[in-house]
């Protein structure tokens, strides 16, 4: 069975304190890995798509990287507005259009 | 503005009652999805539809039903057979169905509480 595991479950950071979130996956034939941001009580918002090992994507203070077994979301010099839950999801070879989501990492950035 | 509209935002239900959650999109997307999210957990797929008049069960379809009579609409009924229905329900859509893309557009969600 496909598994997507995110760690840590929660992360408390001081403003400006850089850190990384991990998303590890076990799928046969990865077709894509996706990062979403979710604010409390809202629907997730798409951030990045990564397709192959070695690929990197950046958006403001966020940078996503991908290896053969995991992805990292690096948050550089975070601000309080970066506080959210970050979800990763994978699209596996035989699953068609079905994404499998991880449990998410709740990030709190204190001023 | 294009987007996905879910209603109601909050819903309270007594045990034994069926309820229907509405999801409407004006993005002209072919594929639509229903996910369930429990506190501190990721999203679990209930049902999805890639085309009008067709839908498939996801990982946790028991106790739920859907219909897709129009491209724009994908309502979810939570039946009395669903043993633990209290959750946050998210509707999503995706364009270019059949093409490899993980970009889902989500609604604002519906929070269902069973009293």
PDB file of C-alpha atoms in Angstrom:
ATOM      1  CA  UNK A   1       0.000   0.000   0.000  1.00  0.00           C
ATOM      2  CA  UNK A   2       1.262   3.468  -0.840  1.00  0.00           C
ATOM      3  CA  UNK A   3       2.406   5.481   2.118  1.00  0.00           C
ATOM      4  CA  UNK A   4       3.157   9.154   2.521  1.00  0.00           C
ATOM      5  CA  UNK A   5       4.632  10.183   5.872  1.00  0.00           C
ATOM      6  CA  UNK A   6       5.345  13.727   6.932  1.00  0.00           C
ATOM      7  CA  UNK A   7       7.576  14.827   9.784  1.00  0.00           C
ATOM      8  CA  UNK A   8       7.570  16.479  12.165  1.00  0.00           C
ATOM      9  CA  UNK A   9       3.857  16.638  12.961  1.00  0.00           C
ATOM     10  CA  UNK A  10       4.293  20.141  14.366  1.00  0.00           C
ATOM     11  CA  UNK A  11       7.029  22.749  14.238  1.00  0.00           C
ATOM     12  CA  UNK A  12       7.368  25.916  16.266  1.00  0.00           C
ATOM     13  CA  UNK A  13       9.814  28.469  14.885  1.00  0.00           C
ATOM     14  CA  UNK A  14      10.938  31.921  15.810  1.00  0.00           C
ATOM     15  CA  UNK A  15      10.637  34.485  13.050  1.00  0.00           C
ATOM     16  CA  UNK A  16      13.785  34.211  10.927  1.00  0.00           C
ATOM     17  CA  UNK A  17      14.647  30.704  12.125  1.00  0.00           C
ATOM     18  CA  UNK A  18      15.007  28.548   8.998  1.00  0.00           C
ATOM     19  CA  UNK A  19      13.944  24.892   9.034  1.00  0.00           C
ATOM     20  CA  UNK A  20      12.923  21.970   6.841  1.00  0.00           C
ATOM     21  CA  UNK A  21       9.874  19.725   6.624  1.00  0.00           C
ATOM     22  CA  UNK A  22      10.137  16.150   5.409  1.00  0.00           C
ATOM     23  CA  UNK A  23       7.823  14.067   3.247  1.00  0.00           C
ATOM     24  CA  UNK A  24       8.851  10.451   2.711  1.00  0.00           C
ATOM     25  CA  UNK A  25       6.978   8.155   0.371  1.00  0.00           C
ATOM     26  CA  UNK A  26       6.831   4.537  -0.692  1.00  0.00           C
ATOM     27  CA  UNK A  27       5.157   4.229  -4.054  1.00  0.00           C
ATOM     28  CA  UNK A  28       5.828   2.180  -7.122  1.00  0.00           C
ATOM     29  CA  UNK A  29       6.380   4.504 -10.015  1.00  0.00           C
ATOM     30  CA  UNK A  30       6.147   8.064  -8.727  1.00  0.00           C
ATOM     31  CA  UNK A  31       4.420  10.290 -11.267  1.00  0.00           C
ATOM     32  CA  UNK A  32       4.595  13.446  -9.209  1.00  0.00           C
ATOM     33  CA  UNK A  33       4.922  14.877  -5.704  1.00  0.00           C
ATOM     34  CA  UNK A  34       2.934  17.926  -4.705  1.00  0.00           C
ATOM     35  CA  UNK A  35       3.070  20.412  -1.848  1.00  0.00           C
ATOM     36  CA  UNK A  36       0.044  22.298  -0.548  1.00  0.00           C
ATOM     37  CA  UNK A  37      -0.444  24.939   2.145  1.00  0.00           C
ATOM     38  CA  UNK A  38      -3.572  24.869   4.314  1.00  0.00           C
ATOM     39  CA  UNK A  39      -4.681  27.673   6.617  1.00  0.00           C
ATOM     40  CA  UNK A  40      -6.979  26.818   9.550  1.00  0.00           C
ATOM     41  CA  UNK A  41     -10.564  26.206   8.447  1.00  0.00           C
ATOM     42  CA  UNK A  42      -9.700  26.620   4.773  1.00  0.00           C
ATOM     43  CA  UNK A  43      -9.075  24.371   1.794  1.00  0.00           C
ATOM     44  CA  UNK A  44      -5.492  23.568   0.779  1.00  0.00           C
ATOM     45  CA  UNK A  45      -3.734  25.835  -1.692  1.00  0.00           C
ATOM     46  CA  UNK A  46      -1.366  24.389  -4.272  1.00  0.00           C
ATOM     47  CA  UNK A  47       2.320  25.314  -3.946  1.00  0.00           C
ATOM     48  CA  UNK A  48       4.611  23.088  -6.027  1.00  0.00           C
ATOM     49  CA  UNK A  49       4.845  20.057  -8.269  1.00  0.00           C
ATOM     50  CA  UNK A  50       8.045  17.965  -8.440  1.00  0.00           C
ATOM     51  CA  UNK A  51       8.392  15.213 -11.001  1.00  0.00           C
ATOM     52  CA  UNK A  52      11.905  13.775 -10.801  1.00  0.00           C
ATOM     53  CA  UNK A  53      14.753  13.317  -8.336  1.00  0.00           C
ATOM     54  CA  UNK A  54      17.010  16.351  -8.215  1.00  0.00           C
ATOM     55  CA  UNK A  55      14.262  18.768  -9.127  1.00  0.00           C
ATOM     56  CA  UNK A  56      13.831  21.961  -7.072  1.00  0.00           C
ATOM     57  CA  UNK A  57      11.114  24.617  -7.015  1.00  0.00           C
ATOM     58  CA  UNK A  58      11.085  27.946  -5.160  1.00  0.00           C
ATOM     59  CA  UNK A  59       8.447  30.446  -4.164  1.00  0.00           C
ATOM     60  CA  UNK A  60       9.328  33.351  -1.899  1.00  0.00           C
ATOM     61  CA  UNK A  61      10.717  31.825   1.326  1.00  0.00           C
ATOM     62  CA  UNK A  62       9.792  28.251   0.353  1.00  0.00           C
ATOM     63  CA  UNK A  63      11.955  25.801  -1.544  1.00  0.00           C
ATOM     64  CA  UNK A  64      10.928  22.225  -2.345  1.00  0.00           C
ATOM     65  CA  UNK A  65      13.373  19.479  -3.295  1.00  0.00           C
ATOM     66  CA  UNK A  66      12.904  15.858  -4.321  1.00  0.00           C
ATOM     67  CA  UNK A  67      14.993  12.691  -3.986  1.00  0.00           C
ATOM     68  CA  UNK A  68      14.061   9.136  -4.883  1.00  0.00           C
ATOM     69  CA  UNK A  69      12.489   8.504  -1.498  1.00  0.00           C
ATOM     70  CA  UNK A  70      11.605  11.853   0.021  1.00  0.00           C
ATOM     71  CA  UNK A  71      10.949  15.512  -0.464  1.00  0.00           C
ATOM     72  CA  UNK A  72      11.908  18.469   1.690  1.00  0.00           C
ATOM     73  CA  UNK A  73      10.196  21.801   2.049  1.00  0.00           C
ATOM     74  CA  UNK A  74      12.728  24.341   3.255  1.00  0.00           C
ATOM     75  CA  UNK A  75      11.432  27.499   4.887  1.00  0.00           C
ATOM     76  CA  UNK A  76      14.083  30.236   4.869  1.00  0.00           C
ATOM     77  CA  UNK A  77      13.816  33.108   7.345  1.00  0.00           C
ATOM     78  CA  UNK A  78      10.132  32.441   8.005  1.00  0.00           C
ATOM     79  CA  UNK A  79       7.632  35.142   8.896  1.00  0.00           C
ATOM     80  CA  UNK A  80       4.469  34.762  10.999  1.00  0.00           C
ATOM     81  CA  UNK A  81       2.394  34.684   7.808  1.00  0.00           C
ATOM     82  CA  UNK A  82       4.116  31.407   6.889  1.00  0.00           C
ATOM     83  CA  UNK A  83       2.237  29.759   9.762  1.00  0.00           C
ATOM     84  CA  UNK A  84       0.044  27.041   8.258  1.00  0.00           C
ATOM     85  CA  UNK A  85      -0.214  23.301   7.773  1.00  0.00           C
ATOM     86  CA  UNK A  86       1.887  22.040   4.879  1.00  0.00           C
ATOM     87  CA  UNK A  87       0.651  18.923   3.109  1.00  0.00           C
ATOM     88  CA  UNK A  88       2.456  16.763   0.611  1.00  0.00           C
ATOM     89  CA  UNK A  89       0.777  14.350  -1.782  1.00  0.00           C
ATOM     90  CA  UNK A  90       1.953  11.813  -4.328  1.00  0.00           C
ATOM     91  CA  UNK A  91       0.546  10.590  -7.599  1.00  0.00           C
ATOM     92  CA  UNK A  92       1.470   6.955  -8.144  1.00  0.00           C
ATOM     93  CA  UNK A  93       1.851   5.176 -11.464  1.00  0.00           C
ATOM     94  CA  UNK A  94      -1.238   2.993 -11.443  1.00  0.00           C
ATOM     95  CA  UNK A  95      -3.494   5.308  -9.458  1.00  0.00           C
ATOM     96  CA  UNK A  96      -4.748   7.408 -12.312  1.00  0.00           C
ATOM     97  CA  UNK A  97      -5.919  10.714 -11.008  1.00  0.00           C
ATOM     98  CA  UNK A  98      -5.871   9.824  -7.323  1.00  0.00           C
ATOM     99  CA  UNK A  99      -3.538  11.660  -4.979  1.00  0.00           C
ATOM    100  CA  UNK A 100      -2.401  10.161  -1.678  1.00  0.00           C
ATOM    101  CA  UNK A 101      -1.859  12.800   1.012  1.00  0.00           C
ATOM    102  CA  UNK A 102       0.409  12.754   4.022  1.00  0.00           C
ATOM    103  CA  UNK A 103      -0.768  13.830   7.466  1.00  0.00           C
ATOM    104  CA  UNK A 104       0.722  17.303   7.213  1.00  0.00           C
ATOM    105  CA  UNK A 105       3.126  19.404   9.278  1.00  0.00           C
ATOM    106  CA  UNK A 106       1.651  22.249  11.341  1.00  0.00           C
ATOM    107  CA  UNK A 107       4.052  25.176  11.323  1.00  0.00           C
ATOM    108  CA  UNK A 108       3.782  28.039  13.792  1.00  0.00           C
ATOM    109  CA  UNK A 109       6.116  30.997  13.339  1.00  0.00           C
ATOM    110  CA  UNK A 110       6.292  33.314  16.344  1.00  0.00           C
ATOM    111  CA  UNK A 111       7.311  36.958  15.984  1.00  0.00           C
TER     112      UNK A 111
ATOM    113  CA  UNK B   1     -14.026  35.001 -10.514  1.00  0.00           C
ATOM    114  CA  UNK B   2     -13.655  31.279 -11.063  1.00  0.00           C
ATOM    115  CA  UNK B   3     -13.611  28.925  -8.159  1.00  0.00           C
ATOM    116  CA  UNK B   4     -15.262  26.227  -6.122  1.00  0.00           C
ATOM    117  CA  UNK B   5     -18.154  26.955  -3.806  1.00  0.00           C
ATOM    118  CA  UNK B   6     -19.073  24.612  -0.990  1.00  0.00           C
ATOM    119  CA  UNK B   7     -22.172  24.956   1.143  1.00  0.00           C
ATOM    120  CA  UNK B   8     -23.066  24.997   3.892  1.00  0.00           C
ATOM    121  CA  UNK B   9     -19.871  25.996   5.692  1.00  0.00           C
ATOM    122  CA  UNK B  10     -21.140  24.578   8.976  1.00  0.00           C
ATOM    123  CA  UNK B  11     -23.739  21.861   9.419  1.00  0.00           C
ATOM    124  CA  UNK B  12     -25.120  20.094  12.445  1.00  0.00           C
ATOM    125  CA  UNK B  13     -26.882  16.780  12.114  1.00  0.00           C
ATOM    126  CA  UNK B  14     -28.662  14.444  14.432  1.00  0.00           C
ATOM    127  CA  UNK B  15     -27.733  10.807  14.379  1.00  0.00           C
ATOM    128  CA  UNK B  16     -29.711   8.851  11.815  1.00  0.00           C
ATOM    129  CA  UNK B  17     -30.173  11.757   9.420  1.00  0.00           C
ATOM    130  CA  UNK B  18     -28.822  12.003   5.904  1.00  0.00           C
ATOM    131  CA  UNK B  19     -27.265  15.298   4.862  1.00  0.00           C
ATOM    132  CA  UNK B  20     -26.116  16.590   1.489  1.00  0.00           C
ATOM    133  CA  UNK B  21     -23.119  18.850   1.008  1.00  0.00           C
ATOM    134  CA  UNK B  22     -23.094  21.020  -2.086  1.00  0.00           C
ATOM    135  CA  UNK B  23     -20.085  21.601  -4.355  1.00  0.00           C
ATOM    136  CA  UNK B  24     -20.260  23.830  -7.410  1.00  0.00           C
ATOM    137  CA  UNK B  25     -17.394  24.897  -9.679  1.00  0.00           C
ATOM    138  CA  UNK B  26     -17.219  27.386 -12.530  1.00  0.00           C
ATOM    139  CA  UNK B  27     -13.699  26.496 -13.627  1.00  0.00           C
ATOM    140  CA  UNK B  28     -14.900  24.230 -16.445  1.00  0.00           C
ATOM    141  CA  UNK B  29     -12.927  21.377 -14.869  1.00  0.00           C
ATOM    142  CA  UNK B  30     -13.749  17.813 -15.788  1.00  0.00           C
ATOM    143  CA  UNK B  31     -12.542  16.060 -12.623  1.00  0.00           C
ATOM    144  CA  UNK B  32     -14.038  16.613  -9.189  1.00  0.00           C
ATOM    145  CA  UNK B  33     -13.190  15.079  -5.830  1.00  0.00           C
ATOM    146  CA  UNK B  34     -14.488  14.775  -2.286  1.00  0.00           C
ATOM    147  CA  UNK B  35     -12.038  14.456   0.598  1.00  0.00           C
ATOM    148  CA  UNK B  36     -12.525  14.044   4.309  1.00  0.00           C
ATOM    149  CA  UNK B  37     -10.118  15.586   6.834  1.00  0.00           C
ATOM    150  CA  UNK B  38     -10.057  14.691  10.519  1.00  0.00           C
ATOM    151  CA  UNK B  39      -8.205  16.792  13.111  1.00  0.00           C
ATOM    152  CA  UNK B  40      -4.456  16.538  12.716  1.00  0.00           C
ATOM    153  CA  UNK B  41      -4.767  14.192   9.772  1.00  0.00           C
ATOM    154  CA  UNK B  42      -4.260  14.404   6.050  1.00  0.00           C
ATOM    155  CA  UNK B  43      -6.956  14.196   3.413  1.00  0.00           C
ATOM    156  CA  UNK B  44      -8.662  10.911   2.609  1.00  0.00           C
ATOM    157  CA  UNK B  45     -10.460  10.426  -0.689  1.00  0.00           C
ATOM    158  CA  UNK B  46     -14.170   9.592  -0.536  1.00  0.00           C
ATOM    159  CA  UNK B  47     -15.306   9.716  -4.173  1.00  0.00           C
ATOM    160  CA  UNK B  48     -14.102  11.211  -7.413  1.00  0.00           C
ATOM    161  CA  UNK B  49     -15.527  11.835 -10.853  1.00  0.00           C
ATOM    162  CA  UNK B  50     -13.655  12.393 -14.062  1.00  0.00           C
ATOM    163  CA  UNK B  51     -16.651  12.982 -16.287  1.00  0.00           C
ATOM    164  CA  UNK B  52     -20.370  13.686 -16.070  1.00  0.00           C
ATOM    165  CA  UNK B  53     -22.531  10.688 -15.104  1.00  0.00           C
ATOM    166  CA  UNK B  54     -19.511   8.691 -13.942  1.00  0.00           C
ATOM    167  CA  UNK B  55     -17.776   8.450 -10.560  1.00  0.00           C
ATOM    168  CA  UNK B  56     -15.515   6.082  -8.652  1.00  0.00           C
ATOM    169  CA  UNK B  57     -15.139   5.141  -5.019  1.00  0.00           C
ATOM    170  CA  UNK B  58     -12.128   6.405  -3.169  1.00  0.00           C
ATOM    171  CA  UNK B  59     -10.511   4.917  -0.076  1.00  0.00           C
ATOM    172  CA  UNK B  60     -13.361   5.582   2.382  1.00  0.00           C
ATOM    173  CA  UNK B  61     -16.598   5.528   0.330  1.00  0.00           C
ATOM    174  CA  UNK B  62     -18.697   3.483   2.792  1.00  0.00           C
ATOM    175  CA  UNK B  63     -21.616   5.506   4.133  1.00  0.00           C
ATOM    176  CA  UNK B  64     -21.357   8.172   1.425  1.00  0.00           C
ATOM    177  CA  UNK B  65     -22.992   8.680  -1.970  1.00  0.00           C
ATOM    178  CA  UNK B  66     -22.469  11.134  -4.820  1.00  0.00           C
ATOM    179  CA  UNK B  67     -23.947  12.131  -8.152  1.00  0.00           C
ATOM    180  CA  UNK B  68     -22.527  13.939 -11.174  1.00  0.00           C
ATOM    181  CA  UNK B  69     -25.441  15.013 -13.331  1.00  0.00           C
ATOM    182  CA  UNK B  70     -23.817  18.274 -14.390  1.00  0.00           C
ATOM    183  CA  UNK B  71     -20.193  19.161 -15.036  1.00  0.00           C
ATOM    184  CA  UNK B  72     -20.379  22.008 -12.548  1.00  0.00           C
ATOM    185  CA  UNK B  73     -21.886  20.105  -9.633  1.00  0.00           C
ATOM    186  CA  UNK B  74     -20.763  17.180  -7.476  1.00  0.00           C
ATOM    187  CA  UNK B  75     -22.911  16.890  -4.318  1.00  0.00           C
ATOM    188  CA  UNK B  76     -21.979  14.521  -1.494  1.00  0.00           C
ATOM    189  CA  UNK B  77     -24.583  12.813   0.684  1.00  0.00           C
ATOM    190  CA  UNK B  78     -23.479  11.634   4.107  1.00  0.00           C
ATOM    191  CA  UNK B  79     -25.865   8.842   4.975  1.00  0.00           C
ATOM    192  CA  UNK B  80     -26.891   7.456   8.341  1.00  0.00           C
ATOM    193  CA  UNK B  81     -24.723   4.433   7.521  1.00  0.00           C
ATOM    194  CA  UNK B  82     -21.576   6.511   8.014  1.00  0.00           C
ATOM    195  CA  UNK B  83     -20.549   5.602  11.537  1.00  0.00           C
ATOM    196  CA  UNK B  84     -18.367   8.585  12.335  1.00  0.00           C
ATOM    197  CA  UNK B  85     -19.403  11.469  10.074  1.00  0.00           C
ATOM    198  CA  UNK B  86     -18.111  14.392  12.144  1.00  0.00           C
ATOM    199  CA  UNK B  87     -15.307  15.842  10.022  1.00  0.00           C
ATOM    200  CA  UNK B  88     -14.196  18.615   7.678  1.00  0.00           C
ATOM    201  CA  UNK B  89     -15.232  17.865   4.091  1.00  0.00           C
ATOM    202  CA  UNK B  90     -13.353  19.304   1.156  1.00  0.00           C
ATOM    203  CA  UNK B  91     -14.407  19.398  -2.477  1.00  0.00           C
ATOM    204  CA  UNK B  92     -11.801  19.864  -5.182  1.00  0.00           C
ATOM    205  CA  UNK B  93     -11.554  20.005  -8.939  1.00  0.00           C
ATOM    206  CA  UNK B  94      -8.831  19.532 -11.491  1.00  0.00           C
ATOM    207  CA  UNK B  95      -8.501  20.672 -15.072  1.00  0.00           C
ATOM    208  CA  UNK B  96      -7.131  18.698 -17.991  1.00  0.00           C
ATOM    209  CA  UNK B  97      -8.422  15.427 -16.653  1.00  0.00           C
ATOM    210  CA  UNK B  98      -6.232  12.525 -17.691  1.00  0.00           C
ATOM    211  CA  UNK B  99      -3.104  14.649 -17.827  1.00  0.00           C
ATOM    212  CA  UNK B 100      -0.497  14.219 -15.096  1.00  0.00           C
ATOM    213  CA  UNK B 101      -1.020  17.127 -12.757  1.00  0.00           C
ATOM    214  CA  UNK B 102      -1.485  17.272  -9.088  1.00  0.00           C
ATOM    215  CA  UNK B 103      -2.866  20.773  -8.943  1.00  0.00           C
ATOM    216  CA  UNK B 104      -6.236  20.499  -7.290  1.00  0.00           C
ATOM    217  CA  UNK B 105      -8.387  23.572  -6.654  1.00  0.00           C
ATOM    218  CA  UNK B 106     -10.145  23.283  -3.320  1.00  0.00           C
ATOM    219  CA  UNK B 107     -13.279  24.822  -1.913  1.00  0.00           C
ATOM    220  CA  UNK B 108     -13.429  26.388   1.536  1.00  0.00           C
ATOM    221  CA  UNK B 109     -14.759  23.213   3.097  1.00  0.00           C
ATOM    222  CA  UNK B 110     -17.861  22.153   5.009  1.00  0.00           C
ATOM    223  CA  UNK B 111     -17.624  21.251   8.673  1.00  0.00           C
ATOM    224  CA  UNK B 112     -20.159  18.614   9.676  1.00  0.00           C
ATOM    225  CA  UNK B 113     -20.895  17.908  13.324  1.00  0.00           C
ATOM    226  CA  UNK B 114     -23.137  15.080  14.456  1.00  0.00           C
ATOM    227  CA  UNK B 115     -24.930  15.832  17.705  1.00  0.00           C
TER     228      UNK B 115
END
